[in-house]
PDB file of C-alpha atoms in Angstrom:
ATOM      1  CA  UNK A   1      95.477 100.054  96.597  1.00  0.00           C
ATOM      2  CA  UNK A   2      98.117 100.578  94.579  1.00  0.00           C
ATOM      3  CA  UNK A   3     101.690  99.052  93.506  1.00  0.00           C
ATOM      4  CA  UNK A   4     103.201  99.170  97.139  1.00  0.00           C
ATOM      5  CA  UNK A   5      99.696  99.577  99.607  1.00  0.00           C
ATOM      6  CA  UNK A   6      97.401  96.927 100.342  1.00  0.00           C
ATOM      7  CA  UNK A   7      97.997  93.421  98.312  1.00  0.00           C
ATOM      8  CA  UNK A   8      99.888  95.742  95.297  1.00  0.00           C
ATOM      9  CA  UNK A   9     103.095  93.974  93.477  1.00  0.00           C
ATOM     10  CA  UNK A  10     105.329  95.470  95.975  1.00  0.00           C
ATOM     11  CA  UNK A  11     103.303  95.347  99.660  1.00  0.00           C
ATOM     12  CA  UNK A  12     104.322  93.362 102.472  1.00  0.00           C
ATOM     13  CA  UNK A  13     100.807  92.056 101.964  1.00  0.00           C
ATOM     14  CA  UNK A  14     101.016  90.876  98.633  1.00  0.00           C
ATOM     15  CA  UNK A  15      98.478  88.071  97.140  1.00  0.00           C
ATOM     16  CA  UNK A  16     101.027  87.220  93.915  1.00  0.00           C
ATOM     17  CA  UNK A  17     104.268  86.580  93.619  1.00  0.00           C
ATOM     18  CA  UNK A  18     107.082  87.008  91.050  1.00  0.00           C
ATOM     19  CA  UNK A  19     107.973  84.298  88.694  1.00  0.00           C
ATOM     20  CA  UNK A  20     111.997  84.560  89.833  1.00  0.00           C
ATOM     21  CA  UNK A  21     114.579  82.201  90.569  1.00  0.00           C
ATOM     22  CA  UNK A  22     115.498  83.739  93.917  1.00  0.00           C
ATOM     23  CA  UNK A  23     113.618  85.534  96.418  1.00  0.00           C
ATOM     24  CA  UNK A  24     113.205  88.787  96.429  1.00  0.00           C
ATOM     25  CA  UNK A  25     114.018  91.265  98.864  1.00  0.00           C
ATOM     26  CA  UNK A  26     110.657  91.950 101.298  1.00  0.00           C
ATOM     27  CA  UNK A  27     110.828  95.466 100.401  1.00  0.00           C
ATOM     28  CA  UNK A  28     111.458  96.930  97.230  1.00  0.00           C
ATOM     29  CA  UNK A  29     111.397 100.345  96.390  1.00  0.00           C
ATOM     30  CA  UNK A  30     110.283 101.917  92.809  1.00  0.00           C
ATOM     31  CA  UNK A  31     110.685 104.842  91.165  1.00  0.00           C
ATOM     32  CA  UNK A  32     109.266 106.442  88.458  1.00  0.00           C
ATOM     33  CA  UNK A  33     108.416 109.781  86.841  1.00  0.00           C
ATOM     34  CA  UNK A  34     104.767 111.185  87.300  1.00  0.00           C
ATOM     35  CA  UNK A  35     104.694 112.838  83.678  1.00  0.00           C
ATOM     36  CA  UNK A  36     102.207 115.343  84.992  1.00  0.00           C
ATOM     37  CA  UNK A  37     102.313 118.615  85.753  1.00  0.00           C
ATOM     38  CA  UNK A  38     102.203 119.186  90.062  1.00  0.00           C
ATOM     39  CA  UNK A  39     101.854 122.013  91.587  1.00  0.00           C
ATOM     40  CA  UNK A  40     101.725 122.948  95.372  1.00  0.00           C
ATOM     41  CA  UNK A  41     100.080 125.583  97.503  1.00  0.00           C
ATOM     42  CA  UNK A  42     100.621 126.805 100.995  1.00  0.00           C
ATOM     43  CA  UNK A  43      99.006 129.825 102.531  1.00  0.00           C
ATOM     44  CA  UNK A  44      97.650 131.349  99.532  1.00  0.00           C
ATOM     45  CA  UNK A  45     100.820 131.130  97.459  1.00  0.00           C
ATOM     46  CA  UNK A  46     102.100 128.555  94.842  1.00  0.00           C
ATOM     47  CA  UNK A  47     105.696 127.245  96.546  1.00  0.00           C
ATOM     48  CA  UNK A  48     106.196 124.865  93.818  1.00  0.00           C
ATOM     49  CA  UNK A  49     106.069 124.413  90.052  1.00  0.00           C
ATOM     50  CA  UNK A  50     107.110 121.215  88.409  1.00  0.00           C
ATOM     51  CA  UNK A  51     106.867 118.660  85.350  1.00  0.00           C
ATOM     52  CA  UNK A  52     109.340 116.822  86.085  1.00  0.00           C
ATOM     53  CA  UNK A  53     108.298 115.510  89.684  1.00  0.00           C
ATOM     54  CA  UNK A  54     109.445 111.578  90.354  1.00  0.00           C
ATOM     55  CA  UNK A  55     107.043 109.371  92.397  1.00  0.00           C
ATOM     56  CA  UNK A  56     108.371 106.735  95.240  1.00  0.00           C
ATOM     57  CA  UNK A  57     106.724 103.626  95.889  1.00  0.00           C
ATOM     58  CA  UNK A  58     107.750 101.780  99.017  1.00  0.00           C
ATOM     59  CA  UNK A  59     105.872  98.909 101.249  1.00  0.00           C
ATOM     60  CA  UNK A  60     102.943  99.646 103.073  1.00  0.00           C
ATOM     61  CA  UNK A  61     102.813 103.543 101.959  1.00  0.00           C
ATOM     62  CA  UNK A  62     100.772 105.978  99.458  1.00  0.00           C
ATOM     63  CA  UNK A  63     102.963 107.146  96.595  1.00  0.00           C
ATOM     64  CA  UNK A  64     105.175 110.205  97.619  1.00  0.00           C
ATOM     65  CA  UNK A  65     106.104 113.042  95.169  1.00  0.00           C
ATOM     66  CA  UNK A  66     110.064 114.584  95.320  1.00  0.00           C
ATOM     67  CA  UNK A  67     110.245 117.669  93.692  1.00  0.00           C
ATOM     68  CA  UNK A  68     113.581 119.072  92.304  1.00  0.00           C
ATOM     69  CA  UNK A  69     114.766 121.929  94.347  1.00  0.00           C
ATOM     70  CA  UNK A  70     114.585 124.162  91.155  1.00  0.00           C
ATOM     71  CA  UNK A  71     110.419 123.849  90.936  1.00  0.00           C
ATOM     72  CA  UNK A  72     110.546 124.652  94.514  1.00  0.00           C
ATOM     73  CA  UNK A  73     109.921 128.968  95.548  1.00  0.00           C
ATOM     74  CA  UNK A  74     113.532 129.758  96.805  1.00  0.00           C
ATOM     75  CA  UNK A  75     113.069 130.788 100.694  1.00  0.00           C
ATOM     76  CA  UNK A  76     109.963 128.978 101.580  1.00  0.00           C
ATOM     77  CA  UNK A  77     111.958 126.052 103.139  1.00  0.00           C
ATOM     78  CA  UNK A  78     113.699 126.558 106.577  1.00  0.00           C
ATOM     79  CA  UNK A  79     115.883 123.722 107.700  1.00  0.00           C
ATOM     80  CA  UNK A  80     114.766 121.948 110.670  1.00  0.00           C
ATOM     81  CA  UNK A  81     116.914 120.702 113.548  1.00  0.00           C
ATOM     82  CA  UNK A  82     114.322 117.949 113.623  1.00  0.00           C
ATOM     83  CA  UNK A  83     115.838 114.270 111.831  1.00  0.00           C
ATOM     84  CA  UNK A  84     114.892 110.840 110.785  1.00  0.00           C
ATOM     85  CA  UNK A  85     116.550 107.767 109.586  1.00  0.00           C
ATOM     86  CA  UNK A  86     115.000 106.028 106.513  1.00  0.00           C
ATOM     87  CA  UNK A  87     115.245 102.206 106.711  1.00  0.00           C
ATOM     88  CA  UNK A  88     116.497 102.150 102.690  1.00  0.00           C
ATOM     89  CA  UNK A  89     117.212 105.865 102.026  1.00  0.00           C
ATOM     90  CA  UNK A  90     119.350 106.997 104.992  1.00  0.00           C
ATOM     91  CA  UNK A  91     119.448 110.296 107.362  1.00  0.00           C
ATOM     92  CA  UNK A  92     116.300 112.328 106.566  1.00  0.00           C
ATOM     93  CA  UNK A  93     116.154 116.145 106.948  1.00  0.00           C
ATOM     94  CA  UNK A  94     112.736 117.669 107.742  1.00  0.00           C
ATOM     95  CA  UNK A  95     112.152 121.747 107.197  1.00  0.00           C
ATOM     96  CA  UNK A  96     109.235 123.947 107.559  1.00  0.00           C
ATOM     97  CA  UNK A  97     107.220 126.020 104.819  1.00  0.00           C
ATOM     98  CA  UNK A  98     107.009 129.259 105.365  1.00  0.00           C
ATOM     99  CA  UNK A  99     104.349 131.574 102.651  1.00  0.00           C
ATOM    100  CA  UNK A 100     101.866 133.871 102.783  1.00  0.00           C
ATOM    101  CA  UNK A 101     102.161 134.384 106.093  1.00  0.00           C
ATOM    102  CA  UNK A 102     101.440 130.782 107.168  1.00  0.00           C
ATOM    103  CA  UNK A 103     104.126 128.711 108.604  1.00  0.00           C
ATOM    104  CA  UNK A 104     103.664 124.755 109.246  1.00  0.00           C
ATOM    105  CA  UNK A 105     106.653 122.691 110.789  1.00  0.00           C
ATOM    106  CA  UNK A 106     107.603 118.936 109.604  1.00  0.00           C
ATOM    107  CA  UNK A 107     106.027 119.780 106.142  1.00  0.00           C
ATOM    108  CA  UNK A 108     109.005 118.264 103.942  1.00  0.00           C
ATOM    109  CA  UNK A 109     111.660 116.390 103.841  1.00  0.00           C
ATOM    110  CA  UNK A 110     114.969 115.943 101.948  1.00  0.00           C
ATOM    111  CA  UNK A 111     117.076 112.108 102.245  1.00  0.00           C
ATOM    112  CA  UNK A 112     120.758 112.964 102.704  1.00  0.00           C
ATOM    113  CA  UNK A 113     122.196 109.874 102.717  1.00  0.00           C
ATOM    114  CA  UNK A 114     121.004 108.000  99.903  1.00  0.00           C
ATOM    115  CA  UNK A 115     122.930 104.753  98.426  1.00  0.00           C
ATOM    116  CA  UNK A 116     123.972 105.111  95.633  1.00  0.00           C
ATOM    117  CA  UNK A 117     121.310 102.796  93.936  1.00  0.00           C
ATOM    118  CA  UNK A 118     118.417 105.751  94.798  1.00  0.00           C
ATOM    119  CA  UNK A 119     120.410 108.086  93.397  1.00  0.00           C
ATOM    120  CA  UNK A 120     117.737 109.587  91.367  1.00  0.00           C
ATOM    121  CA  UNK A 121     116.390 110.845  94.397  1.00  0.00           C
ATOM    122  CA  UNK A 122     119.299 113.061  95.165  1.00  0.00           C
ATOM    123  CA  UNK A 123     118.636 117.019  95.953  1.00  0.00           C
ATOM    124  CA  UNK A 124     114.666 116.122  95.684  1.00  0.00           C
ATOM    125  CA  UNK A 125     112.471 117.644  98.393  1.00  0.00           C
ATOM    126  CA  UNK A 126     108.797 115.954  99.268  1.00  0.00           C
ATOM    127  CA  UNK A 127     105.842 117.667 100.749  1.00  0.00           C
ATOM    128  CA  UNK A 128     103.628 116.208 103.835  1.00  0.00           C
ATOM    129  CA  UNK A 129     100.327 116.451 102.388  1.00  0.00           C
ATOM    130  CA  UNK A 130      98.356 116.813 105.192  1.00  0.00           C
ATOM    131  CA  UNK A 131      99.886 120.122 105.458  1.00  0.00           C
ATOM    132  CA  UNK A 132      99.640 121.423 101.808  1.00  0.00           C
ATOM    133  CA  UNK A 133      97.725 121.711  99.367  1.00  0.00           C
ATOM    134  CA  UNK A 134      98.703 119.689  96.044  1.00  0.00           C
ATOM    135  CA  UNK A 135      97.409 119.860  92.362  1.00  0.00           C
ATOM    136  CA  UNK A 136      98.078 118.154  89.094  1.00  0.00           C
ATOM    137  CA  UNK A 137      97.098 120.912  86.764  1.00  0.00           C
ATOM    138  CA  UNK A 138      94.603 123.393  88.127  1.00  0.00           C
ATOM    139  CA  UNK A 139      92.609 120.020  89.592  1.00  0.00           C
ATOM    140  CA  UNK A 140      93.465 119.503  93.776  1.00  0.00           C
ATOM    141  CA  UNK A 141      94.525 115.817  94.586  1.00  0.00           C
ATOM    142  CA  UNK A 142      93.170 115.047  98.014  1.00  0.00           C
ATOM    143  CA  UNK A 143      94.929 112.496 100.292  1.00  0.00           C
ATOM    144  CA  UNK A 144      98.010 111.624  98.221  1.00  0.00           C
ATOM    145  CA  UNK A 145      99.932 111.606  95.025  1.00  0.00           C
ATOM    146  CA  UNK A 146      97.507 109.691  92.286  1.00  0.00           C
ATOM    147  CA  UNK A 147      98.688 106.141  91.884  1.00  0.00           C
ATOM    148  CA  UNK A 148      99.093 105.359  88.055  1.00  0.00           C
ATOM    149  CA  UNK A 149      98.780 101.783  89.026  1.00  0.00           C
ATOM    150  CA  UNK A 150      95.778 102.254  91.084  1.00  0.00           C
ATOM    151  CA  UNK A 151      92.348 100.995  88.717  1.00  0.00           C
ATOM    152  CA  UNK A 152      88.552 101.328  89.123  1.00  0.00           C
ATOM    153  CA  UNK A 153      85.962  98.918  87.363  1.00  0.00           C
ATOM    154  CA  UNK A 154      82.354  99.037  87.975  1.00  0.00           C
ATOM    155  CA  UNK A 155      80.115  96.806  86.062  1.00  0.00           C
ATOM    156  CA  UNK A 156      76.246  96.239  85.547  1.00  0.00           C
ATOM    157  CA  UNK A 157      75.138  92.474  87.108  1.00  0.00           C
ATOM    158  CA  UNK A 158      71.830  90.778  87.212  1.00  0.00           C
ATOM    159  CA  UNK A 159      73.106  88.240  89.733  1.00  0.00           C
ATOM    160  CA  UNK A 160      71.171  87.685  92.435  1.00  0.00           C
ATOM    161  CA  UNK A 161      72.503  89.041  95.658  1.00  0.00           C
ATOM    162  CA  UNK A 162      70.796  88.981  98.916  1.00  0.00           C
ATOM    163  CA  UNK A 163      71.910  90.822 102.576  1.00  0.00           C
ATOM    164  CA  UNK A 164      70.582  89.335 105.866  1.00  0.00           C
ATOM    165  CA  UNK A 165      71.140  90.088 108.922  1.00  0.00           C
ATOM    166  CA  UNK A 166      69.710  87.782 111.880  1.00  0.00           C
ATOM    167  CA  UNK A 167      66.716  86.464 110.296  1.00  0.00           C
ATOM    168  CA  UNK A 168      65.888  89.996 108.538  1.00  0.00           C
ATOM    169  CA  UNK A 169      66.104  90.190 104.649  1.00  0.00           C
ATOM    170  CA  UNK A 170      67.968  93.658 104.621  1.00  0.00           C
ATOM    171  CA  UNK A 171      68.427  93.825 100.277  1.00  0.00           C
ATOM    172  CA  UNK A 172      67.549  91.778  97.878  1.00  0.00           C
ATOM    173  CA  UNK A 173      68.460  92.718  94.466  1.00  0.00           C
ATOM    174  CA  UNK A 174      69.044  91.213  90.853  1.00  0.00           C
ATOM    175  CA  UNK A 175      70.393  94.256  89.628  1.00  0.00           C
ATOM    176  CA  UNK A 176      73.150  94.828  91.573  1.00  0.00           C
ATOM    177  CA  UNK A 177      76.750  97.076  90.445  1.00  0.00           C
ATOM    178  CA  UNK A 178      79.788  95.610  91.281  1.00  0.00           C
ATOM    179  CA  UNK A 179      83.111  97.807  91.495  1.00  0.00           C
ATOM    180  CA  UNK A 180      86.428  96.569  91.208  1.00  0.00           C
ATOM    181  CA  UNK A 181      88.873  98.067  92.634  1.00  0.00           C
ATOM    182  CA  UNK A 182      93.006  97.070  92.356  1.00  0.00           C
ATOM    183  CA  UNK A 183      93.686  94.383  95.393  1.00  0.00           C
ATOM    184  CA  UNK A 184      90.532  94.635  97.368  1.00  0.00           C
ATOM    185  CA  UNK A 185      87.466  92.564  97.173  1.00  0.00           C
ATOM    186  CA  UNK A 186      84.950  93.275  94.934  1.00  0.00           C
ATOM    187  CA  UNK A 187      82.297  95.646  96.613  1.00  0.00           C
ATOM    188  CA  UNK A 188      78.642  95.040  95.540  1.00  0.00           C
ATOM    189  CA  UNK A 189      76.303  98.126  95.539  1.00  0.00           C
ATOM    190  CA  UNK A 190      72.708  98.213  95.476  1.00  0.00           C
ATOM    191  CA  UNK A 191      70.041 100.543  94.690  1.00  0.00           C
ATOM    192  CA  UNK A 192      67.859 101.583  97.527  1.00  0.00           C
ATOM    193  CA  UNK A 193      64.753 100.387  95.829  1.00  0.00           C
ATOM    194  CA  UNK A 194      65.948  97.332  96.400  1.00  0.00           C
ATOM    195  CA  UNK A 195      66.943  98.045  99.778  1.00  0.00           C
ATOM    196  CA  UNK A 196      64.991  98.102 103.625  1.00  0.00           C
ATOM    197  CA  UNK A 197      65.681 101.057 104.724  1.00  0.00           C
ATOM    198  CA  UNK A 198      63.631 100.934 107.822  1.00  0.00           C
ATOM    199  CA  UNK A 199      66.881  98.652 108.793  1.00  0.00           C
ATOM    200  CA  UNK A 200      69.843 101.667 108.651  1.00  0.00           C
ATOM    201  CA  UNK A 201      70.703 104.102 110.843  1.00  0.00           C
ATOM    202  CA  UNK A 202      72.891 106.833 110.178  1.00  0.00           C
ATOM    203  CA  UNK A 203      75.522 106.937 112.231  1.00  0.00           C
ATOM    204  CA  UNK A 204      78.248 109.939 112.193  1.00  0.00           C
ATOM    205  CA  UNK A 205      81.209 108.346 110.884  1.00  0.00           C
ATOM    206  CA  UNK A 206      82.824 108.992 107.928  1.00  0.00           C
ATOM    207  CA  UNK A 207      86.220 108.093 106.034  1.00  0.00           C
ATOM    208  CA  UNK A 208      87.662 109.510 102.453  1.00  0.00           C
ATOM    209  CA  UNK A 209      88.993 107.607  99.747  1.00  0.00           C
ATOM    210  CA  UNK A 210      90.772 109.515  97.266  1.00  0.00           C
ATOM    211  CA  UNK A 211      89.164 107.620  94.410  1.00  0.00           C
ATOM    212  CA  UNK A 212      85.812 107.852  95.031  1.00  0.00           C
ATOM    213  CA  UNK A 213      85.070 110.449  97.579  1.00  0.00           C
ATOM    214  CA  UNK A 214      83.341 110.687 101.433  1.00  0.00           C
ATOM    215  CA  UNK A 215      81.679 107.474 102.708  1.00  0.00           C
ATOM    216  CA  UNK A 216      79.255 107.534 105.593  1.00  0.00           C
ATOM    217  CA  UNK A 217      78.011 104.425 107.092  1.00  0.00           C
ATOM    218  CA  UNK A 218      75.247 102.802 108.911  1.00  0.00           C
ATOM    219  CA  UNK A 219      74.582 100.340 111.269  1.00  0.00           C
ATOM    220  CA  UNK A 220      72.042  97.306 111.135  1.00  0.00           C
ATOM    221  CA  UNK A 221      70.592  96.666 114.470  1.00  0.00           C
ATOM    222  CA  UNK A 222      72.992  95.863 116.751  1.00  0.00           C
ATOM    223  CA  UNK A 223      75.711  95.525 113.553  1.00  0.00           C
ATOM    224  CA  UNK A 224      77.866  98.590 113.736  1.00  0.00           C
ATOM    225  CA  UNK A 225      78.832 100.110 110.022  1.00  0.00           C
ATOM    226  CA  UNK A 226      77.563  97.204 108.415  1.00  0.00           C
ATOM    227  CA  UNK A 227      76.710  99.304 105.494  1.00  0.00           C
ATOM    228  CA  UNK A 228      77.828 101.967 103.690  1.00  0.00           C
ATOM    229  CA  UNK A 229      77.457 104.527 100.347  1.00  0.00           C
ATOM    230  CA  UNK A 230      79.379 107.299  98.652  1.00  0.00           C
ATOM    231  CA  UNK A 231      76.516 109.501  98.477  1.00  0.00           C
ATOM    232  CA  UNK A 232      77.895 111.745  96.581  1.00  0.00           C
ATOM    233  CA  UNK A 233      80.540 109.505  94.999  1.00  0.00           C
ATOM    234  CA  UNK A 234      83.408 111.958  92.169  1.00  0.00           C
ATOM    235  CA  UNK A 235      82.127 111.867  88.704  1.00  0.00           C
ATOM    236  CA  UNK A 236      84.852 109.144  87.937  1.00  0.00           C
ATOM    237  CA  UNK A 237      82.680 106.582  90.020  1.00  0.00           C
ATOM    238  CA  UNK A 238      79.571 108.497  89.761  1.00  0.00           C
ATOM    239  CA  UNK A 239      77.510 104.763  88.752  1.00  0.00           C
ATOM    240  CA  UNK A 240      77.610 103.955  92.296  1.00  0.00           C
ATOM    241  CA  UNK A 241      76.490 107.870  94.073  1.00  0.00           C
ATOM    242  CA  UNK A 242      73.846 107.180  96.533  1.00  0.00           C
ATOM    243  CA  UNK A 243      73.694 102.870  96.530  1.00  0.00           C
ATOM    244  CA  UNK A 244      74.711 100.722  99.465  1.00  0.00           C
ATOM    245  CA  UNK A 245      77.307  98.354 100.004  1.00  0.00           C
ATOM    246  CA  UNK A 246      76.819  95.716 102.959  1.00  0.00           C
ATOM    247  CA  UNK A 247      80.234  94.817 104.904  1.00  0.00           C
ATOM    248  CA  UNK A 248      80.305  90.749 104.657  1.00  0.00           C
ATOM    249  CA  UNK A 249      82.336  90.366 107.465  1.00  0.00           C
ATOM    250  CA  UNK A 250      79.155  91.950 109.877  1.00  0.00           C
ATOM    251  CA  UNK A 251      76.312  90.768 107.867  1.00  0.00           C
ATOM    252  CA  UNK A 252      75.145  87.822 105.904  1.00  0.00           C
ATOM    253  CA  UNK A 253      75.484  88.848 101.999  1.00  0.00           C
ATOM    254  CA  UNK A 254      74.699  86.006  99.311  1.00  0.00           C
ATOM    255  CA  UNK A 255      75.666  86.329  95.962  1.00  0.00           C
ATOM    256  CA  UNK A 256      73.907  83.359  94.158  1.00  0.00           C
ATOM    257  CA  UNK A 257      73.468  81.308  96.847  1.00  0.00           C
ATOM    258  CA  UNK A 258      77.313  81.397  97.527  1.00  0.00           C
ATOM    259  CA  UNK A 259      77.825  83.241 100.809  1.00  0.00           C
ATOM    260  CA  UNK A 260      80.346  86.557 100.801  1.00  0.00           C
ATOM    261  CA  UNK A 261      83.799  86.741 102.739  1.00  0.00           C
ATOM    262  CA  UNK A 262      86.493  88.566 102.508  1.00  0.00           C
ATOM    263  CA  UNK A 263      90.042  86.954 101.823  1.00  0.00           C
ATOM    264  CA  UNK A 264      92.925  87.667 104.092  1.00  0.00           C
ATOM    265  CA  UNK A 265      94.564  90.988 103.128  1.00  0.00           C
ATOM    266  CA  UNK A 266      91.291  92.830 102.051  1.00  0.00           C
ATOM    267  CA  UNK A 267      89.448  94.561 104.758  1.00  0.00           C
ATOM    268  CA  UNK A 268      90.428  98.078 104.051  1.00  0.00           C
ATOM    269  CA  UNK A 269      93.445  99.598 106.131  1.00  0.00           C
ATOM    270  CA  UNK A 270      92.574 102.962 107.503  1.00  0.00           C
ATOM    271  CA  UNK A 271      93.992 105.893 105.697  1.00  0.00           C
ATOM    272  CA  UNK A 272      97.155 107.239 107.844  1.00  0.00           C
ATOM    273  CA  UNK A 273      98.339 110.688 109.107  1.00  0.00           C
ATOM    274  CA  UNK A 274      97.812 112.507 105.550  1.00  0.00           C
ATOM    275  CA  UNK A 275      94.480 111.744 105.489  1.00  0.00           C
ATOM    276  CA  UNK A 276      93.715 114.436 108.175  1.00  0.00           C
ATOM    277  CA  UNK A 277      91.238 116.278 106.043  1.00  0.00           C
ATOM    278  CA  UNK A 278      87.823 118.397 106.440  1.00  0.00           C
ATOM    279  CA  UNK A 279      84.227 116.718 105.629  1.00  0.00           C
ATOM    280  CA  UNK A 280      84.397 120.642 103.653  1.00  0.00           C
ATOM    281  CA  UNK A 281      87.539 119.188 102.072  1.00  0.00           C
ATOM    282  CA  UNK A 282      86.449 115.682 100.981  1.00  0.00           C
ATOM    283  CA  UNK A 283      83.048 116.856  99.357  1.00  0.00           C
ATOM    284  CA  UNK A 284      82.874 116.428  95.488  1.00  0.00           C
ATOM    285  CA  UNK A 285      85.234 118.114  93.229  1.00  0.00           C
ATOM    286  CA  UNK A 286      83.680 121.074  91.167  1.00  0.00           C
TER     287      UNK A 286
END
């Protein structure tokens, strides 16, 4: 989650509100400057070079990076005949990348119609992810552009937190980690001391979070992925590599006495189209 995905400031999804007047409108668009360097790589070859990249925020989507056309390698970009209409920014122009002998189609776009209020995004090209490969610095950024607004917090408990499922004690713990994360339900991980482990099986699923890493799962019994652990979690969260979290939607999980559910707004919303990544791609950052 960030300012515009899940229950951020400016989702569709939202759990506050602004202290206004009037209403706002139901979707808002931001715009800010990164104030890192980003770079991006296709086909062996940097196509683009920038400081001075602006981020977009809009409902219901990752954080997109426009890049002036200056930081971008002249030539590289070939005008497509291909063309979408923005509901806020107007006509959209796609073109495909073309370096180091690679060519991908759809792999940016340009708005050509803006209003005049988005004005900073005028002559500013943006890069499909899932096609490129994007770095702040000489560090890769999987998935999407980082979102400044987008916050981890994991803390030490001793509450006492206890998973069933059926009439099966599945964890008990009093030593549990908790991790906050911006608009999502706090996540409760425990060690696997503490843990049954006769009760998971492995299953082969897996799904990336930018954040934290590649998550596998397990089911419990007849509960499919009612568990799950970043086993080998980034450094950045490294606290909770290897522990298990227990899905309170599937299975019974008790946090002093006080049974676990999740709110309306926070079971996790699969990652879309950009996402289309390797397990090779995923694993931990050197």
């Amino acid at each position: 989650m960030g300012l515009s995905w899940q229950q951020g400031p400016l989702s569709q999804g939202s759990i506050g509100r602004f202290l206004v007047p009037e209403p706002l409108p139901q979707r808002l668009l931001y715009v800010e400057p990164l104030r890192r360097r980003m770079r991006v790589r296709f086909g062996g070859v940097w196509i683009a070079d920038s400081e001075h990249v602006l981020l977009l925020f809009e409902p219901g989507r990752y954080p997109v990076a426009y890049f002036t056309q200056a930081d971008i390698s002249p030539k590289v970009l070939e005008r497509s005949e291909h063309t979408t209409q923005h509901p806020d920014l107007g006509l959209t122009a796609w073109y495909s990348i073309k370096a180091g002998g690679q060519h991908a189609t759809r792999a940016a776009w340009q708005h050509f119609d803006l209003p005049s209020y988005a004005a900073e995004l005028r002559e500013r090209i943006a890069f499909a992810w899932r096609a490129m490969d994007a770095y702040e610095e000489d560090e890769r950024i999987l998935g999407h552009a980082a979102d400044s607004y987008h916050r981890i917090d994991i803390r030490q408990s001793s509450r006492n937190l206890v998973v069933r499922h059926q009439d099966r004690v599945i964890a008990h713990t009093k030593r549990p980690l908790v991790l906050d994360e911006s608009g999502f339900a706090p996540r409760w991980h425990v060690l696997r001391a503490d843990i049954d482990e006769s009760a998971l099986t492995f299953v082969e699923h897996q799904t990336f979070c930018p954040y934290k890493g590649l998550c596998s799962y397990y089911d419990i019994g007849d509960a499919r992925l009612a568990a799950w652990s970043y086993r080998e979690a980034y450094s950045e969260v490294g606290r909770i590599s290897g522990l298990v979290s227990f899905e309170p939607d599937i299975v019974s999980v008790q946090l002093d006495g006080v049974q676990l559910r999740l709110e309306p707004g926070q079971t996790v919303i699969p990652h879309g189209p950009d996402r289309e990544l390797t397990v090779a791609e995923a694993r931990p950052r050197p």
